[in-house]
Amino acid sequence: MKKSLAFALIAAGVLGAVAQAQAVDTRARFMAANCAYCHGPDGKSRGAIPSLAGLDKGYFVDQMKAFRDGSRPNTVMSKHAQGYTDAEYAALGAWFAAIK
Amino acid sequence: MTFDRREFLKISAGAGAVAVAGLSGCATSVASARPKVVVVGAGFGGSTFARYLKMWEPKAEITLIEPNDKFTSCPFSNTVLAGINQMEDITFGYDHIKKVVDAWVQDTVTAIDTTKRIVTTAGGKTFAYDRLVLAGGIELLFDKVQGYTAEAQKTIKHAWKAGPDQTGVLRKQLEAMPDGGTFVMSVPMAPYRCPPGPYERACMVATYFKKAKPKSKIIVLDGNPDIASKKGLFLAAWKKHYGYGTDNSMIDYRPNNMPRAVDPVKMMVGTEFDDVKGDVINVVPPMQAASICDLAGVRVGLDGKPGPWCAIDYRTFESLTVKNVHILGDSTLTNFPKSGSVANNTGKMCASAIAELLNGREPDAAPVVTNTCYSASSPDTAFHVATVFRYGEGNKMVAQKGGGVSKEESELEFAYMESWAHNVWADTLGLPADYKFTAKG
């Protein structure tokens, strides 16, 4: 996966001290992998829980914000959305948008 | 751009980064060779770790050692007791994981030399490692319950490690029990594997009794002073579905009732207060981290002294006391619940960290990880607990605000629970996209 400059800046900001030239944002990679136990490997669900793979990044970020402020009611995601930062929403959104 | 180890250490020291202890003493990096990673245990933690490390650092040479030839899921095993699912619905072959790893070894680990970095098995094989990952789950301490001998274990099942000899036999015992019989089950002292599991078990056995043996009773002997997980939700479900709080309650819940002794001939469980007679007895003994952790000398608490669980660095899951040994899932001393979801996610956290370490890079300094855990309350309803944990300075994992449990049980969450199971099994075992699941939520 090739990352954009904006994406790299987000990642660098999050990672902090150690500036490294990496082909992959490994922090976003783990955060996205974290979602797989409910949303399926690579964000491709095998059941009633929605897939995340291929979602538009803007849509993903908007949904996370809506879960957080309660404008999209949901039992589980209203909780998880409160635990992530806006920068992390963006990193996750970019990651899932890139999965075909 | 790549750094060799010396340059990397210089740079990271200059940047004021936290030194990663695991870098020292581990000579093999992917730059020069194929580092050897030995994984012991192919459950939710170990299988997930192996699968993700292979994806994220294909040069890692992964050996996976597991005594069982099949994966039986503890999550969902209570639905087998209810008769909602059969054993085969929660049992999976290891065919897909076998294709992922460099070597699959069906064997039991009998010795670990953490100085020479060599693992020995009962079959007499030895495996050298650069990184060792212990994902053995729990060891049950039968000797803490008087009379819970090998002979007694033929009659009294714990069913806290799912499998045909445990979950399968317990289901058959419940089927053979006459209507009007008593099922006696226990809840171990926290912390234990699957905090809501025992209370879900009461719901699922009650589901079966309600349908097939409505005059039967369930006595829950809880070693804890109160319901240890999802209390309000379980009490509401017990009242709504199983008459709890009335004279006709199917469930008789007894807190502060730690089973101290069992008698498989008289079919009795002894607590400090009482001898309780049952037609079917299901006692879960006290537990600690898997015995392989002791072989590696990592069953050590935060104080550096021997303890029941393994203290780890949350960024790498490396033991705080023994270098190059990482521990996953239920064996660890953490503030995570000991759930299948957490085991699966700690497998990925550790894989992410080891992939970085093998490349001479610093792992994520502040990982974020989640737990979501569903419990079935009836044949159609379920509820959850969900938490986001974020790394904090001083090796802490801080539960973020906003986490917690469902407002109430629902049929929608029952469907989500089924979907969770399919997805976590697929994610753990690498099941292909067209895999046909048979388990119902």
Coordinates of C-alpha atoms in Angstrom, one line a residue:
Chain A
M1 CA 0.0 0.0 0.0
K2 CA 1.3 3.4 -1.0
K3 CA 0.5 6.2 1.4
S4 CA -0.3 9.8 0.8
L5 CA 1.8 12.6 2.3
A6 CA -1.1 13.6 4.5
F7 CA -1.4 10.1 5.8
A8 CA 2.4 10.0 6.4
L9 CA 2.2 13.2 8.5
I10 CA -0.7 11.8 10.6
A11 CA 1.4 8.6 11.2
A12 CA 4.5 10.6 12.0
G13 CA 2.6 12.8 14.5
V14 CA 1.2 9.7 16.2
L15 CA 4.5 7.8 16.3
G16 CA 6.3 10.8 17.7
A17 CA 10.0 10.5 18.5
V18 CA 11.3 8.0 16.0
A19 CA 11.1 9.3 12.5
Q20 CA 11.4 6.4 10.1
A21 CA 11.1 5.9 6.4
Q22 CA 8.6 3.1 6.2
A23 CA 6.6 1.8 3.3
V24 CA 3.6 1.0 5.5
D25 CA 1.9 2.8 8.4
T26 CA 2.3 -0.1 10.8
R27 CA 0.3 1.6 13.5
A28 CA -2.8 2.0 11.2
R29 CA -2.2 -1.5 10.0
F30 CA -2.6 -2.9 13.5
M31 CA -5.5 -0.6 14.4
A32 CA -7.3 -1.9 11.3
A33 CA -6.4 -5.5 12.1
N34 CA -7.9 -5.0 15.6
C35 CA -11.3 -4.5 14.0
A36 CA -11.2 -7.9 12.2
Y37 CA -12.5 -10.0 15.1
C38 CA -16.0 -8.4 14.6
H39 CA -15.8 -7.0 11.1
G40 CA -13.9 -9.9 9.5
P41 CA -10.4 -10.4 8.2
D42 CA -9.4 -7.4 6.0
G43 CA -12.7 -5.8 7.0
K44 CA -14.7 -8.3 5.0
S45 CA -17.4 -9.6 7.3
R46 CA -18.8 -13.1 7.3
G47 CA -22.1 -12.2 8.9
A48 CA -24.6 -9.5 10.1
I49 CA -21.9 -7.1 11.2
P50 CA -21.1 -4.7 8.3
S51 CA -17.9 -5.0 6.2
L52 CA -15.4 -2.1 6.3
A53 CA -13.3 -2.9 3.3
G54 CA -13.6 -0.4 0.4
L55 CA -15.7 2.1 2.4
D56 CA -15.0 5.7 1.3
K57 CA -12.7 7.4 3.8
G58 CA -14.9 10.4 4.3
Y59 CA -17.9 8.2 4.9
F60 CA -15.9 6.1 7.4
V61 CA -14.8 9.2 9.3
D62 CA -18.3 10.7 9.3
Q63 CA -19.8 7.5 10.7
M64 CA -17.2 7.3 13.5
K65 CA -18.1 10.9 14.4
A66 CA -21.8 10.1 14.3
F67 CA -21.3 7.1 16.5
R68 CA -19.3 9.2 18.9
D69 CA -21.9 12.1 19.2
G70 CA -24.9 9.7 19.2
S71 CA -26.4 11.0 15.9
R72 CA -26.0 7.4 14.6
P73 CA -27.3 5.3 17.4
N74 CA -25.5 2.0 17.8
T75 CA -24.8 -0.3 20.7
V76 CA -21.2 -1.3 20.3
M77 CA -19.7 1.4 18.0
S78 CA -21.0 4.2 20.1
K79 CA -18.6 2.9 22.7
H80 CA -15.6 2.1 20.5
A81 CA -15.9 5.5 18.7
Q82 CA -15.3 7.3 21.9
G83 CA -11.9 5.6 22.4
Y84 CA -10.2 6.8 19.2
T85 CA -9.0 10.2 18.1
D86 CA -10.0 12.1 14.9
A87 CA -6.5 11.4 13.5
E88 CA -7.0 7.7 14.2
Y89 CA -10.4 7.8 12.5
A90 CA -8.7 9.2 9.4
A91 CA -5.9 6.6 9.5
L92 CA -8.4 3.8 9.8
G93 CA -10.6 5.3 7.1
A94 CA -7.7 5.5 4.7
W95 CA -6.6 2.0 5.5
F96 CA -10.1 0.4 4.8
A97 CA -10.7 2.6 1.8
A98 CA -7.5 1.1 0.2
I99 CA -8.7 -2.5 0.6
K100 CA -10.2 -3.8 -2.6
Chain B
M1 CA 16.1 3.2 4.2
T2 CA 17.1 0.6 6.7
F3 CA 19.1 0.9 9.9
D4 CA 21.5 -1.7 11.3
R5 CA 21.1 -2.4 14.9
R6 CA 23.9 -0.2 16.2
E7 CA 22.7 2.8 14.1
F8 CA 19.2 2.2 15.2
L9 CA 20.1 2.2 18.9
K10 CA 22.1 5.4 18.4
I11 CA 19.3 7.1 16.6
S12 CA 16.6 6.0 19.0
A13 CA 18.7 7.1 22.0
G14 CA 19.3 10.4 20.4
A15 CA 15.6 10.9 19.8
G16 CA 14.9 10.1 23.5
A17 CA 12.8 7.1 22.6
V18 CA 12.2 4.4 25.2
A19 CA 14.8 1.7 24.8
V20 CA 13.1 -1.6 23.8
A21 CA 14.7 -4.3 25.9
G22 CA 13.8 -7.0 23.4
L23 CA 16.3 -5.6 20.9
S24 CA 19.3 -6.7 22.9
G25 CA 20.2 -10.4 22.9
C26 CA 18.3 -11.0 19.7
A27 CA 20.9 -11.2 17.0
T28 CA 18.9 -12.4 14.0
S29 CA 17.1 -9.7 12.0
V30 CA 15.4 -10.0 8.6
A31 CA 18.3 -8.0 7.0
S32 CA 20.7 -10.9 7.4
A33 CA 18.7 -14.1 7.8
R34 CA 15.4 -15.7 8.5
P35 CA 14.7 -15.2 12.2
K36 CA 13.2 -18.2 14.0
V37 CA 9.9 -17.6 15.8
V38 CA 8.5 -20.5 17.8
V39 CA 4.8 -20.3 18.8
V40 CA 3.4 -22.7 21.5
G41 CA -0.4 -23.0 21.4
A42 CA -2.7 -22.6 18.4
G43 CA -5.8 -21.1 20.1
F44 CA -7.1 -17.6 19.6
G45 CA -3.8 -16.0 20.6
G46 CA -1.2 -18.3 18.9
S47 CA -3.0 -19.0 15.6
T48 CA -3.8 -15.3 15.1
F49 CA -0.2 -14.3 16.0
A50 CA 1.2 -16.8 13.5
R51 CA -1.1 -15.8 10.7
Y52 CA -0.5 -12.0 11.1
L53 CA 3.3 -12.3 11.6
K54 CA 3.5 -14.3 8.3
M55 CA 1.6 -11.5 6.6
W56 CA 3.6 -8.6 8.1
E57 CA 7.0 -10.2 8.0
P58 CA 7.1 -13.1 5.6
K59 CA 10.8 -13.8 6.3
A60 CA 10.0 -14.9 9.8
E61 CA 10.4 -18.7 10.0
I62 CA 7.4 -19.7 12.1
T63 CA 7.1 -23.1 13.9
L64 CA 3.7 -23.6 15.6
I65 CA 3.6 -26.3 18.3
E66 CA 0.1 -27.5 19.4
P67 CA -0.9 -30.7 21.2
N68 CA -4.5 -30.9 19.8
D69 CA -5.3 -31.8 16.2
K70 CA -8.5 -29.7 16.2
F71 CA -9.5 -26.2 17.4
T72 CA -12.6 -26.2 19.6
S73 CA -13.9 -22.8 20.4
C74 CA -14.6 -21.9 24.1
P75 CA -16.7 -18.9 23.0
F76 CA -20.0 -20.4 21.9
S77 CA -19.4 -23.7 23.8
N78 CA -22.2 -22.7 26.2
T79 CA -24.6 -22.8 23.2
V80 CA -23.7 -26.5 22.8
L81 CA -24.9 -27.0 26.4
A82 CA -28.2 -25.3 25.4
G83 CA -28.6 -27.6 22.4
I84 CA -28.5 -24.6 20.0
N85 CA -25.3 -25.9 18.4
Q86 CA -23.5 -29.2 18.2
M87 CA -19.8 -29.8 19.0
E88 CA -19.0 -30.0 15.2
D89 CA -20.4 -26.4 14.8
I90 CA -17.6 -25.0 17.1
T91 CA -14.8 -27.4 16.0
F92 CA -12.4 -26.5 13.2
G93 CA -9.5 -28.3 11.5
Y94 CA -6.1 -26.6 11.4
D95 CA -5.6 -27.0 7.7
H96 CA -5.5 -23.3 6.9
I97 CA -3.1 -22.4 9.7
K98 CA -0.9 -25.4 8.7
K99 CA -0.5 -23.8 5.2
V100 CA 0.5 -20.4 6.7
V101 CA 3.3 -21.5 9.0
D102 CA 6.7 -22.9 8.0
A103 CA 6.4 -25.9 10.4
W104 CA 3.4 -27.3 12.1
V105 CA 4.2 -29.7 15.0
Q106 CA 1.6 -31.6 16.8
D107 CA 3.3 -32.2 20.1
T108 CA 3.6 -31.1 23.8
V109 CA 6.4 -28.8 25.0
T110 CA 8.2 -30.4 27.9
A111 CA 11.2 -28.0 28.4
I112 CA 12.2 -24.5 27.5
D113 CA 15.8 -23.3 27.9
T114 CA 15.6 -19.5 27.7
T115 CA 19.4 -19.0 27.9
K116 CA 20.2 -21.3 24.9
R117 CA 16.8 -20.4 23.4
I118 CA 15.7 -24.0 22.7
V119 CA 12.3 -25.6 23.1
T120 CA 12.0 -29.4 23.6
T121 CA 8.9 -31.5 23.0
A122 CA 7.6 -34.8 24.4
G123 CA 8.3 -36.3 21.0
G124 CA 12.0 -35.5 21.6
K125 CA 12.3 -32.7 19.0
T126 CA 14.2 -29.5 19.7
F127 CA 13.5 -26.1 18.2
A128 CA 15.9 -23.1 18.4
Y129 CA 14.2 -19.6 18.5
D130 CA 15.0 -16.0 18.3
R131 CA 11.6 -15.1 19.6
L132 CA 9.4 -17.5 21.6
V133 CA 5.6 -16.9 21.8
L134 CA 3.7 -18.7 24.5
A135 CA 0.0 -18.9 23.9
G136 CA -1.1 -21.8 26.1
G137 CA -4.1 -20.4 27.8
I138 CA -4.8 -21.6 31.3
E139 CA -3.8 -24.4 33.6
L140 CA -6.6 -25.7 35.8
L141 CA -5.6 -26.4 39.4
F142 CA -7.6 -29.5 40.3
D143 CA -5.5 -30.1 43.5
K144 CA -7.1 -26.9 45.0
V145 CA -10.4 -28.7 45.2
Q146 CA -10.3 -31.7 47.6
G147 CA -11.3 -34.9 45.9
Y148 CA -11.0 -33.5 42.3
T149 CA -8.8 -36.5 41.4
A150 CA -8.1 -37.9 37.9
E151 CA -10.8 -40.5 38.7
A152 CA -13.3 -37.8 39.8
Q153 CA -12.6 -35.9 36.6
K154 CA -14.1 -38.7 34.7
T155 CA -17.5 -37.9 36.2
I156 CA -17.2 -34.2 37.0
K157 CA -16.4 -31.9 34.1
H158 CA -15.2 -28.3 34.1
A159 CA -15.9 -27.7 30.4
W160 CA -13.7 -24.6 30.8
K161 CA -11.5 -25.8 28.0
A162 CA -13.9 -26.7 25.3
G163 CA -13.7 -30.1 23.6
P164 CA -15.5 -33.5 23.2
D165 CA -14.2 -34.8 26.5
Q166 CA -15.5 -31.7 28.4
T167 CA -18.3 -29.7 26.7
G168 CA -19.4 -32.8 24.7
V169 CA -19.6 -35.0 27.9
L170 CA -21.3 -32.3 29.9
R171 CA -24.0 -31.9 27.3
K172 CA -24.6 -35.7 27.3
Q173 CA -24.8 -35.6 31.2
L174 CA -27.5 -32.9 30.9
E175 CA -29.4 -34.9 28.3
A176 CA -29.3 -38.0 30.5
M177 CA -30.4 -36.1 33.7
P178 CA -34.1 -36.7 34.6
D179 CA -36.6 -33.8 34.7
G180 CA -36.7 -32.4 38.2
G181 CA -32.9 -33.0 38.6
T182 CA -30.4 -30.5 39.9
F183 CA -27.4 -29.1 37.9
V184 CA -24.7 -27.7 40.2
M185 CA -22.1 -25.4 38.6
S186 CA -19.4 -23.1 39.9
V187 CA -17.8 -19.8 39.2
P188 CA -14.0 -19.5 40.0
M189 CA -12.5 -16.5 41.8
A190 CA -11.6 -13.6 39.5
P191 CA -9.5 -13.3 37.5
Y192 CA -10.5 -16.2 35.4
R193 CA -10.9 -17.1 31.8
C194 CA -14.1 -15.5 30.3
P195 CA -15.6 -13.4 33.1
P196 CA -19.2 -13.5 31.9
G197 CA -18.9 -17.2 30.8
P198 CA -20.3 -18.9 34.0
Y199 CA -23.4 -16.6 34.1
E200 CA -24.0 -17.2 30.4
R201 CA -23.7 -20.9 31.1
A202 CA -26.5 -20.7 33.7
C203 CA -28.6 -19.0 31.0
M204 CA -27.8 -21.6 28.4
V205 CA -28.4 -24.6 30.6
A206 CA -31.6 -22.9 31.7
T207 CA -32.6 -22.5 28.1
Y208 CA -32.2 -26.3 27.6
F209 CA -34.1 -27.1 30.9
K210 CA -36.9 -24.7 30.1
K211 CA -37.5 -26.6 26.8
A212 CA -36.8 -30.2 27.8
K213 CA -36.8 -30.5 31.6
P214 CA -38.8 -27.6 33.1
K215 CA -38.9 -29.0 36.7
S216 CA -35.1 -29.0 36.9
K217 CA -33.0 -26.5 38.9
I218 CA -29.6 -24.9 38.5
I219 CA -27.5 -24.1 41.6
V220 CA -24.7 -21.6 40.8
L221 CA -21.9 -21.7 43.4
D222 CA -20.0 -18.5 43.0
G223 CA -16.6 -18.1 44.7
N224 CA -16.9 -14.3 44.2
P225 CA -19.0 -12.0 46.5
D226 CA -21.2 -11.0 43.6
I227 CA -21.8 -11.6 39.9
A228 CA -18.4 -10.7 38.4
S229 CA -19.5 -9.6 34.9
K230 CA -22.5 -7.9 33.2
K231 CA -24.4 -8.2 36.5
G232 CA -27.4 -6.0 35.7
L233 CA -27.9 -7.7 32.4
F234 CA -27.6 -11.2 33.7
L235 CA -30.0 -10.5 36.6
A236 CA -32.5 -9.0 34.2
A237 CA -32.2 -12.0 31.9
W238 CA -32.6 -14.5 34.7
K239 CA -35.7 -12.7 35.9
K240 CA -37.2 -12.3 32.5
H241 CA -36.6 -15.8 31.2
Y242 CA -36.0 -18.2 34.1
G243 CA -38.1 -16.9 37.0
Y244 CA -35.3 -15.6 39.1
G245 CA -36.5 -13.8 42.2
T246 CA -39.7 -15.9 42.4
D247 CA -40.4 -19.1 44.3
N248 CA -40.3 -20.9 41.0
S249 CA -36.8 -19.7 39.9
M250 CA -34.9 -22.2 37.8
I251 CA -31.6 -20.5 39.0
D252 CA -30.5 -20.5 42.6
Y253 CA -27.5 -18.1 42.8
R254 CA -25.2 -18.4 45.8
P255 CA -22.4 -15.8 46.1
N256 CA -19.4 -16.4 48.4
N257 CA -19.7 -20.2 47.8
M258 CA -16.3 -21.4 46.7
P259 CA -16.3 -25.2 46.0
R260 CA -13.7 -26.6 48.3
A261 CA -14.3 -30.3 47.7
V262 CA -16.1 -32.7 45.3
D263 CA -17.4 -36.2 45.8
P264 CA -18.2 -37.9 42.5
V265 CA -19.7 -41.0 44.2
K266 CA -22.1 -39.2 46.5
M267 CA -22.4 -36.4 43.8
M268 CA -21.7 -33.7 46.2
V269 CA -19.9 -30.3 46.2
G270 CA -18.7 -29.0 49.5
T271 CA -18.3 -25.3 50.2
E272 CA -17.4 -23.6 53.5
F273 CA -21.1 -23.6 54.4
D274 CA -22.7 -26.5 52.8
D275 CA -22.7 -29.8 51.1
V276 CA -24.7 -29.4 47.9
K277 CA -26.0 -32.4 46.0
G278 CA -26.4 -32.5 42.3
D279 CA -27.5 -34.9 39.5
V280 CA -24.9 -33.2 37.2
I281 CA -21.9 -31.4 38.7
N282 CA -19.8 -28.9 36.8
V283 CA -16.9 -27.5 38.9
V284 CA -14.4 -25.1 37.3
P285 CA -11.3 -25.3 39.6
P286 CA -9.0 -22.3 40.3
M287 CA -6.7 -21.5 37.4
Q288 CA -3.4 -19.9 36.5
A289 CA -1.3 -19.3 33.3
A290 CA -0.5 -22.4 31.3
S291 CA 2.2 -24.6 32.6
I292 CA 4.5 -23.9 29.6
C293 CA 4.8 -20.4 31.0
D294 CA 6.3 -21.9 34.1
L295 CA 8.8 -24.0 32.0
A296 CA 10.0 -20.6 30.6
G297 CA 10.1 -19.0 34.1
V298 CA 7.7 -16.3 33.0
R299 CA 4.9 -17.0 35.4
V300 CA 6.0 -13.9 37.4
G301 CA 4.0 -11.0 38.7
L302 CA 4.7 -7.3 38.5
D303 CA 6.7 -7.5 41.7
G304 CA 9.1 -9.9 40.0
K305 CA 8.0 -12.8 42.2
P306 CA 6.4 -16.1 41.1
G307 CA 2.6 -15.6 40.6
P308 CA -0.3 -17.2 38.8
W309 CA -0.1 -15.0 35.7
C310 CA 2.7 -13.6 33.4
A311 CA 3.5 -9.8 33.6
I312 CA 4.3 -8.4 30.2
D313 CA 5.3 -5.2 28.4
Y314 CA 2.0 -4.1 26.8
R315 CA 3.9 -2.8 23.7
T316 CA 5.5 -6.1 22.8
F317 CA 3.9 -8.7 25.1
E318 CA 7.5 -9.7 26.0
S319 CA 7.9 -11.0 29.5
L320 CA 9.1 -8.3 32.0
T321 CA 11.7 -10.8 33.3
V322 CA 12.8 -13.1 30.5
K323 CA 14.1 -11.7 27.2
N324 CA 12.8 -12.9 23.9
V325 CA 9.8 -14.7 25.4
H326 CA 6.4 -13.2 24.6
I327 CA 3.1 -14.3 26.2
L328 CA -0.4 -13.9 24.8
G329 CA -4.0 -14.2 25.8
D330 CA -5.4 -15.7 29.0
S331 CA -1.9 -16.4 30.4
T332 CA -1.0 -12.8 30.8
L333 CA -1.3 -10.5 33.8
T334 CA -3.2 -7.5 32.4
N335 CA -6.2 -5.4 33.0
F336 CA -7.8 -6.9 29.9
P337 CA -10.6 -9.4 30.4
K338 CA -9.5 -12.9 29.6
S339 CA -11.6 -13.2 26.4
G340 CA -11.2 -14.8 23.0
S341 CA -11.4 -11.3 21.5
V342 CA -8.5 -10.1 23.6
A343 CA -6.4 -13.2 22.8
N344 CA -7.0 -12.7 19.1
N345 CA -6.1 -9.0 19.4
T346 CA -3.0 -9.5 21.6
G347 CA -1.9 -12.0 18.9
K348 CA -2.0 -9.2 16.4
M349 CA -0.4 -6.6 18.8
C350 CA 2.5 -9.0 19.4
A351 CA 2.9 -9.8 15.7
S352 CA 3.0 -6.1 14.9
A353 CA 5.7 -5.5 17.6
I354 CA 7.8 -8.5 16.6
A355 CA 7.6 -7.6 12.9
E356 CA 9.1 -4.2 13.9
L357 CA 11.7 -5.7 16.2
L358 CA 12.9 -8.2 13.6
N359 CA 13.5 -5.2 11.2
G360 CA 15.4 -3.3 13.9
R361 CA 12.6 -0.8 14.3
E362 CA 10.8 0.5 17.3
P363 CA 7.3 -1.0 17.9
D364 CA 4.3 1.3 18.3
A365 CA 5.0 3.3 21.5
A366 CA 1.3 3.7 22.4
P367 CA -0.9 1.0 20.9
V368 CA -4.7 1.1 21.1
V369 CA -6.7 -2.2 21.3
T370 CA -10.3 -3.2 21.9
N371 CA -12.3 -5.9 23.5
T372 CA -15.9 -6.8 22.5
C373 CA -17.5 -9.7 24.2
Y374 CA -21.1 -11.0 23.6
S375 CA -23.0 -13.3 26.0
A376 CA -26.2 -15.2 25.1
S377 CA -29.0 -14.7 27.6
S378 CA -31.7 -16.8 25.9
P379 CA -32.0 -18.7 22.6
D380 CA -32.8 -15.4 20.8
T381 CA -31.1 -12.7 22.8
A382 CA -27.6 -11.5 23.7
F383 CA -25.7 -8.5 25.1
H384 CA -22.2 -7.2 25.1
V385 CA -19.4 -5.4 26.8
A386 CA -17.1 -3.2 24.7
T387 CA -13.9 -1.3 25.8
V388 CA -11.1 0.6 24.1
F389 CA -7.7 0.4 25.8
R390 CA -4.9 2.8 25.2
Y391 CA -1.3 2.5 26.3
G392 CA -0.3 4.9 29.0
E393 CA 3.1 5.7 30.4
G394 CA 4.6 3.3 32.9
N395 CA 3.3 0.2 31.1
K396 CA -0.4 0.8 31.7
M397 CA -3.4 0.0 29.5
V398 CA -6.0 2.5 30.2
A399 CA -9.7 1.8 29.6
Q400 CA -11.0 4.8 27.6
K401 CA -14.2 6.6 28.7
G402 CA -17.4 5.6 26.9
G403 CA -16.9 1.8 27.2
G404 CA -19.3 -0.5 29.0
V405 CA -22.2 -2.9 28.5
S406 CA -25.5 -3.0 26.5
K407 CA -28.5 -1.1 27.9
E408 CA -30.5 -4.3 27.5
E409 CA -30.5 -7.7 25.8
S410 CA -31.7 -7.8 22.2
E411 CA -32.3 -10.1 19.2
L412 CA -30.1 -7.8 17.1
E413 CA -27.1 -8.5 19.4
F414 CA -27.8 -12.2 19.0
A415 CA -27.3 -11.8 15.3
Y416 CA -24.1 -9.7 16.0
M417 CA -22.9 -12.4 18.3
E418 CA -23.1 -15.0 15.6
S419 CA -21.4 -12.7 13.1
W420 CA -18.7 -12.0 15.7
A421 CA -18.1 -15.7 16.1
H422 CA -17.8 -16.3 12.4
N423 CA -15.4 -13.4 12.0
V424 CA -13.2 -14.1 15.0
W425 CA -12.9 -17.8 13.9
A426 CA -12.1 -16.7 10.3
D427 CA -9.5 -14.1 11.6
T428 CA -7.9 -16.6 14.0
L429 CA -7.7 -19.6 11.8
G430 CA -7.4 -18.0 8.3
L431 CA -10.7 -19.6 7.1
P432 CA -11.2 -18.9 3.4
A433 CA -13.9 -16.4 2.2
D434 CA -16.2 -19.2 1.1
Y435 CA -16.0 -21.2 4.3
K436 CA -19.4 -22.4 5.3
F437 CA -20.1 -21.9 9.0
T438 CA -22.7 -24.0 10.6
A439 CA -22.9 -22.4 14.1
K440 CA -26.0 -20.4 14.9
G441 CA -25.8 -17.4 17.1

